[in-house]
mmCIF file of N, CA and C in Angstrom:
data_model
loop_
_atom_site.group_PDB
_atom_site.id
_atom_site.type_symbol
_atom_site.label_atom_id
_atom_site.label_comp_id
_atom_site.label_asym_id
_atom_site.label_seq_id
_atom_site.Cartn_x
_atom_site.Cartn_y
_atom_site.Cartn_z
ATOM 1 N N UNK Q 4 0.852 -1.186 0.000
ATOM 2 C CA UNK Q 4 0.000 0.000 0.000
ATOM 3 C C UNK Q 4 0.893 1.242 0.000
ATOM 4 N N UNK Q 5 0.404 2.394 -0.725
ATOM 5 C CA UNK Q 5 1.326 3.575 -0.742
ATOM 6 C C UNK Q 5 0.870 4.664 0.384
ATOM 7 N N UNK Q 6 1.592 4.978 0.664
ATOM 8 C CA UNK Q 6 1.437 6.431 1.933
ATOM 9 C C UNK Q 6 0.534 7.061 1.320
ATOM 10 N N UNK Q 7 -0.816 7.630 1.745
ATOM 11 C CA UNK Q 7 -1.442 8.444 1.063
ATOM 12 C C UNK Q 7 -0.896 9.996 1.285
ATOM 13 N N UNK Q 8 -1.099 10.505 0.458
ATOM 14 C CA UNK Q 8 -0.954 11.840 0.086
ATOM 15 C C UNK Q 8 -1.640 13.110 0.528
ATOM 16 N N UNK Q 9 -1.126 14.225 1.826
ATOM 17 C CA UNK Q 9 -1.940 14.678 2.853
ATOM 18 C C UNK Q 9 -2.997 15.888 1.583
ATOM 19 N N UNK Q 10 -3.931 16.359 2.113
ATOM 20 C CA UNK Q 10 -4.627 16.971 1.839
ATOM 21 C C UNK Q 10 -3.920 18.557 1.330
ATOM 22 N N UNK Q 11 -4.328 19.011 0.245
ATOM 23 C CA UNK Q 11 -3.141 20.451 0.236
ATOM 24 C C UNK Q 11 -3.306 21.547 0.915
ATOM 25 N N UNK Q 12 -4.831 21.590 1.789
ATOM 26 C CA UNK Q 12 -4.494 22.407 2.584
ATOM 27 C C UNK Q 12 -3.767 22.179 3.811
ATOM 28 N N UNK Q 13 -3.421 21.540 4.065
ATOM 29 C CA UNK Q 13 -2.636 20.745 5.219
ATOM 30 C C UNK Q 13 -1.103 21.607 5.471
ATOM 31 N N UNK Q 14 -1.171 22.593 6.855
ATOM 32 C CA UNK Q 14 0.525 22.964 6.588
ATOM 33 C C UNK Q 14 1.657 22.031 6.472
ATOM 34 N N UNK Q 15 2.558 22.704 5.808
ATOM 35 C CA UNK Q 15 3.823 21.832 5.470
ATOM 36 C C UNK Q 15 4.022 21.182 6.653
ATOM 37 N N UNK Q 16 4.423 21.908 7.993
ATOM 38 C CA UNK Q 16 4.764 20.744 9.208
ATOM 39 C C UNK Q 16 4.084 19.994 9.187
ATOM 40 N N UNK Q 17 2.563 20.280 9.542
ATOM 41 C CA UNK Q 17 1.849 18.680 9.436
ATOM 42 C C UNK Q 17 1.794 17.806 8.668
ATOM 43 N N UNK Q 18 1.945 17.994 7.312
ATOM 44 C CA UNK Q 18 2.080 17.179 6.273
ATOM 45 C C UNK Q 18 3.322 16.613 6.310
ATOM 46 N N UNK Q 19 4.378 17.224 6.717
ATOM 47 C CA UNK Q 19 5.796 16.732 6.881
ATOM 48 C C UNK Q 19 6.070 15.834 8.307
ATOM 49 N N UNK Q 20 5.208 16.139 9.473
ATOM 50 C CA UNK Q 20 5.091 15.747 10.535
ATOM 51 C C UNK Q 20 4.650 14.606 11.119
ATOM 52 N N UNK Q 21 3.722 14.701 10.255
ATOM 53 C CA UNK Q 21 2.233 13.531 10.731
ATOM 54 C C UNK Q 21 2.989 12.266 10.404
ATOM 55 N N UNK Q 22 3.406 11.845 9.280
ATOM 56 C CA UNK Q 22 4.029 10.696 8.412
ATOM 57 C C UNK Q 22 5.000 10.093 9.448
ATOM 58 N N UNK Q 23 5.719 10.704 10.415
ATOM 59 C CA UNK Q 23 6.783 10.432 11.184
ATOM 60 C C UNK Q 23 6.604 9.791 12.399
ATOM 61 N N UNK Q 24 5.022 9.738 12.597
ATOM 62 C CA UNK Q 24 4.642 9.236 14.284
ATOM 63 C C UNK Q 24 4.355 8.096 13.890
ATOM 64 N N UNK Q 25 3.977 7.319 14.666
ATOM 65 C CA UNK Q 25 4.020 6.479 14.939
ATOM 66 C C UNK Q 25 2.833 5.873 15.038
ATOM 67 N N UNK Q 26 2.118 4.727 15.376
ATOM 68 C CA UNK Q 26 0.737 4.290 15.253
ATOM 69 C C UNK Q 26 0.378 4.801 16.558
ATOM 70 N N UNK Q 27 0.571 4.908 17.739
ATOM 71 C CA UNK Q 27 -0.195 4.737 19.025
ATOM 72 C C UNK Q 27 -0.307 6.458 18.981
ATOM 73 N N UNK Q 28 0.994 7.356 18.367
ATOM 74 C CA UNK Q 28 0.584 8.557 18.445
ATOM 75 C C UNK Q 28 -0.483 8.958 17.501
ATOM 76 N N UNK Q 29 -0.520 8.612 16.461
ATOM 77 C CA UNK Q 29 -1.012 8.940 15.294
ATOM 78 C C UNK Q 29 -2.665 8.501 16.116
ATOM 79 N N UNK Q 30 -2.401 7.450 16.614
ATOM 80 C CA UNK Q 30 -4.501 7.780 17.524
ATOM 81 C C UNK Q 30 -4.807 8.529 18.265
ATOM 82 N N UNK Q 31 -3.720 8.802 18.788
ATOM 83 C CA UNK Q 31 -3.803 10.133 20.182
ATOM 84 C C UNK Q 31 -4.074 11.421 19.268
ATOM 85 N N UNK Q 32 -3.332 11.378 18.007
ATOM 86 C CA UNK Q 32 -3.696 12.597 17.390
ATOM 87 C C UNK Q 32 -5.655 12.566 16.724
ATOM 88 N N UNK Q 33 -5.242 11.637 16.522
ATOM 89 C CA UNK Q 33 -6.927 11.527 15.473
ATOM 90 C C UNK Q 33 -8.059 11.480 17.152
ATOM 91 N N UNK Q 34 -7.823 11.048 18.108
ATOM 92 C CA UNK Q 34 -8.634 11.612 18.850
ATOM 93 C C UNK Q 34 -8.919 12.993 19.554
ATOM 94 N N UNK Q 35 -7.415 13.633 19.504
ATOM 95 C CA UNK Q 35 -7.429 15.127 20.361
ATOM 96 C C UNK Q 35 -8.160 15.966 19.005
ATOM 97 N N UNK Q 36 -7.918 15.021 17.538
ATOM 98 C CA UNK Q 36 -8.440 16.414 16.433
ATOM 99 C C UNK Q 36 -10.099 16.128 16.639
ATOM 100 N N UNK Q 37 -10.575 14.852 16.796
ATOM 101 C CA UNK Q 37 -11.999 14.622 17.222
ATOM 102 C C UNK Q 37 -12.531 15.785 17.850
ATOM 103 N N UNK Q 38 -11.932 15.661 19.051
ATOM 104 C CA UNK Q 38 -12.317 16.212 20.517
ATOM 105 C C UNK Q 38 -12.532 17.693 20.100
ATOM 106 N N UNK Q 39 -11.381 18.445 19.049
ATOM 107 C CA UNK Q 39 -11.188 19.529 18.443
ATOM 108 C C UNK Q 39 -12.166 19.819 17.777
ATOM 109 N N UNK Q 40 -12.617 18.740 17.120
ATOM 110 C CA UNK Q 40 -14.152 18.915 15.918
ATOM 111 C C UNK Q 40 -15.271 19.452 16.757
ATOM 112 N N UNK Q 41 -15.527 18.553 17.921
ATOM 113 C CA UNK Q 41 -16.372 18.397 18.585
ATOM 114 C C UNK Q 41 -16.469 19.867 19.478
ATOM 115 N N UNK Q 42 -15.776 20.153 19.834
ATOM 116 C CA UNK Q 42 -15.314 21.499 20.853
ATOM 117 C C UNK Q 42 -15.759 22.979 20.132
ATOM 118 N N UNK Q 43 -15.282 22.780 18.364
ATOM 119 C CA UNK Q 43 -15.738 23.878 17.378
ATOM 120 C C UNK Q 43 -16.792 23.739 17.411
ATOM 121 N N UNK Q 44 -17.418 22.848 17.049
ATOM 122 C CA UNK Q 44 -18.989 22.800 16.861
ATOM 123 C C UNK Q 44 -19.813 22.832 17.969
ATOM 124 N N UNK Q 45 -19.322 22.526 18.934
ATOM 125 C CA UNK Q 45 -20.446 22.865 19.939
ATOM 126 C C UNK Q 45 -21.408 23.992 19.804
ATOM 127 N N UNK Q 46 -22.397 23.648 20.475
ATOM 128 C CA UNK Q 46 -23.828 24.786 20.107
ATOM 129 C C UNK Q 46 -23.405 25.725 21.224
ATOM 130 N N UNK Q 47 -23.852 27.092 21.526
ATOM 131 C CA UNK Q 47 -23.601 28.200 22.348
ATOM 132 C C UNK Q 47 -24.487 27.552 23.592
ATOM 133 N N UNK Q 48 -24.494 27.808 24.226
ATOM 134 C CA UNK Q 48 -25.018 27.316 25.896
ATOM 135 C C UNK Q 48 -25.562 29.162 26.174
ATOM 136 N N UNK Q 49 -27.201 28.514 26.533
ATOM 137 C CA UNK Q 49 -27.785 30.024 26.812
ATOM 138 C C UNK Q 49 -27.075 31.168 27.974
ATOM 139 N N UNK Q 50 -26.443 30.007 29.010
ATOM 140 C CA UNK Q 50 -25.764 30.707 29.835
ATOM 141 C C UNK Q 50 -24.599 32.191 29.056
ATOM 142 N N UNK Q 51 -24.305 31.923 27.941
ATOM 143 C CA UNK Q 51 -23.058 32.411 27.167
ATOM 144 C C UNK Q 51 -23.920 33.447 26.271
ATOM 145 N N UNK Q 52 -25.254 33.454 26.499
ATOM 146 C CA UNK Q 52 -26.037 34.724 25.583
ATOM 147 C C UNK Q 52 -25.537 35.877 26.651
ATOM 148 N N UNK Q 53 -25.701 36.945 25.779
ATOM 149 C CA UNK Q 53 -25.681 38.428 26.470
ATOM 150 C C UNK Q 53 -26.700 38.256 27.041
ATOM 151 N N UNK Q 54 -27.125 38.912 28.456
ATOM 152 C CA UNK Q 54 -28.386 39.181 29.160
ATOM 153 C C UNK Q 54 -29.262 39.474 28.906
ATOM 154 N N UNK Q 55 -29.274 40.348 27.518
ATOM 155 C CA UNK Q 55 -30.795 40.999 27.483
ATOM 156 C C UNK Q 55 -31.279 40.180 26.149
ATOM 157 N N UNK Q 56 -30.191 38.702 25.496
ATOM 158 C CA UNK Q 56 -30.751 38.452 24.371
ATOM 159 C C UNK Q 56 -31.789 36.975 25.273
ATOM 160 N N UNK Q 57 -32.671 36.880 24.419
ATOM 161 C CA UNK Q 57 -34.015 35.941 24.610
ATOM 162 C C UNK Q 57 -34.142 35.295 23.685
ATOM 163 N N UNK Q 58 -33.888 33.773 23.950
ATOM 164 C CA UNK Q 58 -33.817 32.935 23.176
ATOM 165 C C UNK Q 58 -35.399 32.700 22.718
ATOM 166 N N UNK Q 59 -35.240 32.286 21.033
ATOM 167 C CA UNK Q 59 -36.393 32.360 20.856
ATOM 168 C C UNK Q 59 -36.844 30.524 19.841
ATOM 169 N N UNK Q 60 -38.024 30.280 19.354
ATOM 170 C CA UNK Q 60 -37.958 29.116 18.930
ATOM 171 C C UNK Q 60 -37.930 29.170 17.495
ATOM 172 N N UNK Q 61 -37.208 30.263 16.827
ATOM 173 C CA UNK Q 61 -37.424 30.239 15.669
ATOM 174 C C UNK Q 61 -36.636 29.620 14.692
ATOM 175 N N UNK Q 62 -36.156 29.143 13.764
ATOM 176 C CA UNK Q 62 -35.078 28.436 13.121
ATOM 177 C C UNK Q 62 -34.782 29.538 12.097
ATOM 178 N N UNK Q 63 -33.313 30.013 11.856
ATOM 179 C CA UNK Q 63 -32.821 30.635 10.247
ATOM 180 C C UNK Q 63 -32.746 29.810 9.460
ATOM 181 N N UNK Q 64 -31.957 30.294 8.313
ATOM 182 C CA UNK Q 64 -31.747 29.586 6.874
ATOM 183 C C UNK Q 64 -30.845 28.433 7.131
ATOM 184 N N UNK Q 65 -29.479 28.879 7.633
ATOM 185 C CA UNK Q 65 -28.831 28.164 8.279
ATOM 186 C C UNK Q 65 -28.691 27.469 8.947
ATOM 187 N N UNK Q 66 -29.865 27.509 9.952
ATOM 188 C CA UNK Q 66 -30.456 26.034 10.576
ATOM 189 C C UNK Q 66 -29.392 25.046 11.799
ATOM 190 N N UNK Q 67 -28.094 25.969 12.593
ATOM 191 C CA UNK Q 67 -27.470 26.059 13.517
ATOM 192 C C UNK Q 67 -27.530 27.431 14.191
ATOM 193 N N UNK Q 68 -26.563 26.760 15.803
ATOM 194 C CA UNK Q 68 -26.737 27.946 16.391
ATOM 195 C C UNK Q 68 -27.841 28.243 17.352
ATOM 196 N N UNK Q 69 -27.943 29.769 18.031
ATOM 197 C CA UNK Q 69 -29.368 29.471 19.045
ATOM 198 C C UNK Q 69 -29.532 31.324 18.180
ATOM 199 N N UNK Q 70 -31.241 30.944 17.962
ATOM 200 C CA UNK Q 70 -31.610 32.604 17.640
ATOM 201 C C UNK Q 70 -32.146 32.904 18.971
ATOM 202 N N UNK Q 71 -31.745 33.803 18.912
ATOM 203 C CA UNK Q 71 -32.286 34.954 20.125
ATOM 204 C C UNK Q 71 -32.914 36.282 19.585
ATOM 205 N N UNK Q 72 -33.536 37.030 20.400
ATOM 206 C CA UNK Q 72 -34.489 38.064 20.095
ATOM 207 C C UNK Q 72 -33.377 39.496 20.931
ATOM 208 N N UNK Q 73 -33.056 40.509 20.549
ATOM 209 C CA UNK Q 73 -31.863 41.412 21.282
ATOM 210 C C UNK Q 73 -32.509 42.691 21.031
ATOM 211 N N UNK Q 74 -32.454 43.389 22.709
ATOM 212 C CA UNK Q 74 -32.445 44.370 21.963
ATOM 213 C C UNK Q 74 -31.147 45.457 21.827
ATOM 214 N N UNK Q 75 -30.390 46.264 21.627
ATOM 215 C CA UNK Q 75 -29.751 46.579 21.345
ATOM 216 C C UNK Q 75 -29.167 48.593 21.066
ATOM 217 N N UNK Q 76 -27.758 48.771 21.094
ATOM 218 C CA UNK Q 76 -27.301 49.811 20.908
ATOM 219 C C UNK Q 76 -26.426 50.253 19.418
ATOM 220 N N UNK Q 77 -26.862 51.591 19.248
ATOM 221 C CA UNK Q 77 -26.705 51.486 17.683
ATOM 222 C C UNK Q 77 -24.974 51.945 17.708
ATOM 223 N N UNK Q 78 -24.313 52.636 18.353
ATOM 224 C CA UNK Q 78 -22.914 52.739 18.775
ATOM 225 C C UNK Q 78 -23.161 54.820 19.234
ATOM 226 N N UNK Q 79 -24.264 55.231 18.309
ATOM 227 C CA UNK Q 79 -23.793 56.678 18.601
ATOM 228 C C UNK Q 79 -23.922 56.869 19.832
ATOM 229 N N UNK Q 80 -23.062 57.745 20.575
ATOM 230 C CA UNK Q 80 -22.823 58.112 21.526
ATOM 231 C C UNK Q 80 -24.433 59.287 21.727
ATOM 232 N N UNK Q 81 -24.424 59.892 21.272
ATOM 233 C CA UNK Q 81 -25.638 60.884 20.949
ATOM 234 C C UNK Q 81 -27.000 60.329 21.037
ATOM 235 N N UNK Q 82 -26.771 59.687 21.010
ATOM 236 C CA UNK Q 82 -28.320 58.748 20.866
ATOM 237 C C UNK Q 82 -28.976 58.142 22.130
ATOM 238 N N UNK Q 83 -30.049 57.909 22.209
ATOM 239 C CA UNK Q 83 -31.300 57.883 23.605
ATOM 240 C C UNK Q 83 -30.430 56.269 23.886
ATOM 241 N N UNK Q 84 -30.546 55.301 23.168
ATOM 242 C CA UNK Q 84 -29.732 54.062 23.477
ATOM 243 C C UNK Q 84 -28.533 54.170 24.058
ATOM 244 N N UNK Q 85 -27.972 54.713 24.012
ATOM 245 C CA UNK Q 85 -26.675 55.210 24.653
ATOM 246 C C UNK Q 85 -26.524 54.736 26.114
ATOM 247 N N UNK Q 86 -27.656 54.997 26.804
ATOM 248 C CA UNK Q 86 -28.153 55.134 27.916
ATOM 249 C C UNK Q 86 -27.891 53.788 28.819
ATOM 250 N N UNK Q 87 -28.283 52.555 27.539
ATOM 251 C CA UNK Q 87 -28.311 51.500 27.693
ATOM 252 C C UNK Q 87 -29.285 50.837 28.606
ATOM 253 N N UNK Q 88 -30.503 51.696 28.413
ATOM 254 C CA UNK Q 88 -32.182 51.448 29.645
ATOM 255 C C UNK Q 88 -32.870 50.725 28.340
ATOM 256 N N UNK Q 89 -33.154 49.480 28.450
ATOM 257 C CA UNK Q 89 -33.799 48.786 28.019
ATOM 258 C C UNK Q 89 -35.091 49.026 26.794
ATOM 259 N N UNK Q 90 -35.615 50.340 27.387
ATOM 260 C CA UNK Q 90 -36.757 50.794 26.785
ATOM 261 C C UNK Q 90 -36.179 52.035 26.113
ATOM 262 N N UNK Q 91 -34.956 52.454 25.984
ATOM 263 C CA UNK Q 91 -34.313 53.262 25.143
ATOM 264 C C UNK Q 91 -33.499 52.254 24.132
ATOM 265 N N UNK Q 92 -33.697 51.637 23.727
ATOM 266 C CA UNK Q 92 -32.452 50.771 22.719
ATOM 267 C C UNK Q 92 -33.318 50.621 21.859
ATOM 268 N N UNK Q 93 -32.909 50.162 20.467
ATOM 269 C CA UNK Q 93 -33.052 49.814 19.039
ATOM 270 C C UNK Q 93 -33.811 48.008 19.298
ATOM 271 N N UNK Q 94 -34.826 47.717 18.593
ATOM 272 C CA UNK Q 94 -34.950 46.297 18.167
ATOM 273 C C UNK Q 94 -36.379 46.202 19.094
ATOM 274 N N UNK Q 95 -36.901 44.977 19.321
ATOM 275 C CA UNK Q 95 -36.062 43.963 19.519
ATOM 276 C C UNK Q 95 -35.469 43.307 18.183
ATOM 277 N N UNK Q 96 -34.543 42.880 17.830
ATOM 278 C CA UNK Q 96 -33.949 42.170 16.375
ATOM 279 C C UNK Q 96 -33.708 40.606 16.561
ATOM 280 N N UNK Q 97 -33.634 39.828 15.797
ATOM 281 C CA UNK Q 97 -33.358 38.429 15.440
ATOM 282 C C UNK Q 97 -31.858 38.275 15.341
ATOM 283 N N UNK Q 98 -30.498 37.977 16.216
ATOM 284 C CA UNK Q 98 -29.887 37.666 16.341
ATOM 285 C C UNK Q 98 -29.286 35.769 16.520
ATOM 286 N N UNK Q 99 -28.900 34.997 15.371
ATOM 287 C CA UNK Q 99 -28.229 34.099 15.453
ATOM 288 C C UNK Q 99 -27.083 33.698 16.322
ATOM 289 N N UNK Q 100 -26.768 33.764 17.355
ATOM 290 C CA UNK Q 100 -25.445 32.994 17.950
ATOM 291 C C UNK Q 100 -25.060 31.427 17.568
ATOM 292 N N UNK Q 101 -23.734 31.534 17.602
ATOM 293 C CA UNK Q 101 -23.267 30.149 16.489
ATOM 294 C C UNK Q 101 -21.766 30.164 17.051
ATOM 295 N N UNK Q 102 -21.089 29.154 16.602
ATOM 296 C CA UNK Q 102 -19.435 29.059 17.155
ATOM 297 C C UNK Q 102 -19.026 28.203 15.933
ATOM 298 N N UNK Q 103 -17.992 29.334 15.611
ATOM 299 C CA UNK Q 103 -16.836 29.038 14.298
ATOM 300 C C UNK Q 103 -15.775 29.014 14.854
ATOM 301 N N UNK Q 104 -15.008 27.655 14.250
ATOM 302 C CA UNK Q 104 -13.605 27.737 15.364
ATOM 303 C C UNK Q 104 -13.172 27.869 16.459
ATOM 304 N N UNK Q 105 -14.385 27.534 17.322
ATOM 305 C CA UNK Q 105 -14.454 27.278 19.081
ATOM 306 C C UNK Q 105 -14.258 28.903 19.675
ATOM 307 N N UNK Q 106 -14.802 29.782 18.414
ATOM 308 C CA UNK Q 106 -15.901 31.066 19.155
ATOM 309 C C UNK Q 106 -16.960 31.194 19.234
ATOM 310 N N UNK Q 107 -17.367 32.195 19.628
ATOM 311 C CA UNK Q 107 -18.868 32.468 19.589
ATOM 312 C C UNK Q 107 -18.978 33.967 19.107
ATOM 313 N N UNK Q 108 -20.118 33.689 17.683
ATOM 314 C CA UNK Q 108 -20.059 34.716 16.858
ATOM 315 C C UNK Q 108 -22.014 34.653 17.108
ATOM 316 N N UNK Q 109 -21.943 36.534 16.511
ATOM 317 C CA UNK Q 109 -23.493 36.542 15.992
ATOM 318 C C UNK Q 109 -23.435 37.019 14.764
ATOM 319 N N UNK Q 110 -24.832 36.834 14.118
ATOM 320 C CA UNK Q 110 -25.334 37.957 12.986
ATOM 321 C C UNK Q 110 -26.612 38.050 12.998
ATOM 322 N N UNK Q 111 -27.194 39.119 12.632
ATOM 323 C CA UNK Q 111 -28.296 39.941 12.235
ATOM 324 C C UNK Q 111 -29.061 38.399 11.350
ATOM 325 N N UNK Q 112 -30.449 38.391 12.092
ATOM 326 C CA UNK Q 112 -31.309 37.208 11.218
ATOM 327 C C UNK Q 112 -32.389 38.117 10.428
ATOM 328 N N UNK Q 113 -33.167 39.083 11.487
ATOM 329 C CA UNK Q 113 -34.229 40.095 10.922
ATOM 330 C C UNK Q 113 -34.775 40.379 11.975
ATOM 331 N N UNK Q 114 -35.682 41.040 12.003
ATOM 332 C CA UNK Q 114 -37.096 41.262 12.874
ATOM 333 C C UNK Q 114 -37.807 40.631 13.194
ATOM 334 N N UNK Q 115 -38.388 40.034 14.245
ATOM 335 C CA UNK Q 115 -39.059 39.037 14.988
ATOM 336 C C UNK Q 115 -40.120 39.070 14.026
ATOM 337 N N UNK Q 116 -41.216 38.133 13.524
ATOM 338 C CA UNK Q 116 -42.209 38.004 12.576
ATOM 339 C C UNK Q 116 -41.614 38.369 10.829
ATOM 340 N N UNK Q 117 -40.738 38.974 10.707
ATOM 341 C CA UNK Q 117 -40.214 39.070 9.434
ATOM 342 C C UNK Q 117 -39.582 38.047 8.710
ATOM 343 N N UNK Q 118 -39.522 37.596 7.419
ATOM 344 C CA UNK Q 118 -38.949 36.473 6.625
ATOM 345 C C UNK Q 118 -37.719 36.757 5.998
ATOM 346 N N UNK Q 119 -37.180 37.747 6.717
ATOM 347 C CA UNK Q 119 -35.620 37.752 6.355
ATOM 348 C C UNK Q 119 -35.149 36.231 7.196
ATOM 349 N N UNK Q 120 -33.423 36.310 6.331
ATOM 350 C CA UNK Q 120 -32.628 35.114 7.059
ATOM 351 C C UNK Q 120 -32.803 34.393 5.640
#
């Protein structure tokens, strides 16, 4: 059988690296990259929402992730939101939380009842 041939996105060390271990390491590796898969993808844990976002039951396009309902500050300093009083802020809006690469990211889904997303 021939050595297979690493993937090209694969950095040179690893591609140069990997070939050199050994069998018992080479499982230790394929399980810590598991564990790695598993760790990126994890879903956000509501505990890890901002406070004022409210998880809601709606599904996006994308269909991962937790949507939440937020309401929110637009950045001007000048502005009644500023304030950061609940009943002075922008929204409520449709916010997605999701984890790429074992962060936790949002984006803009739409307006609660709206068919954006």
């Amino acid at each position: 059988m021939e050595q297979p041939s690493p993937p090209t996105s694969l950095p040179k060390y690893l591609a140069e690296g990997l070939p050199k271990q050994d069998t018992e390491t080479l499982h230790e590796i394929r399980n810590y990259v598991e564990a790695l898969i598993e760790y990126h993808d994890q879903s956000v844990d509501t505990e890890e929402l901002p406070e004022t976002a409210e998880p809601v039951d709606e599904s996006d396009s994308a269909g991962s992730g937790t949507v939440v309902k937020e309401k929110v500050t637009c950045g001007d300093d000048s502005c009644k939101c500023a304030s950061g009083d609940p009943a002075d802020m922008h929204g409520p809006y449709l916010y997605r939380y999701y984890r790429e690469n074992g962060t936790m990211k949002s984006e803009y889904v739409g307006k609660p009842g709206s068919e954006e997303g």
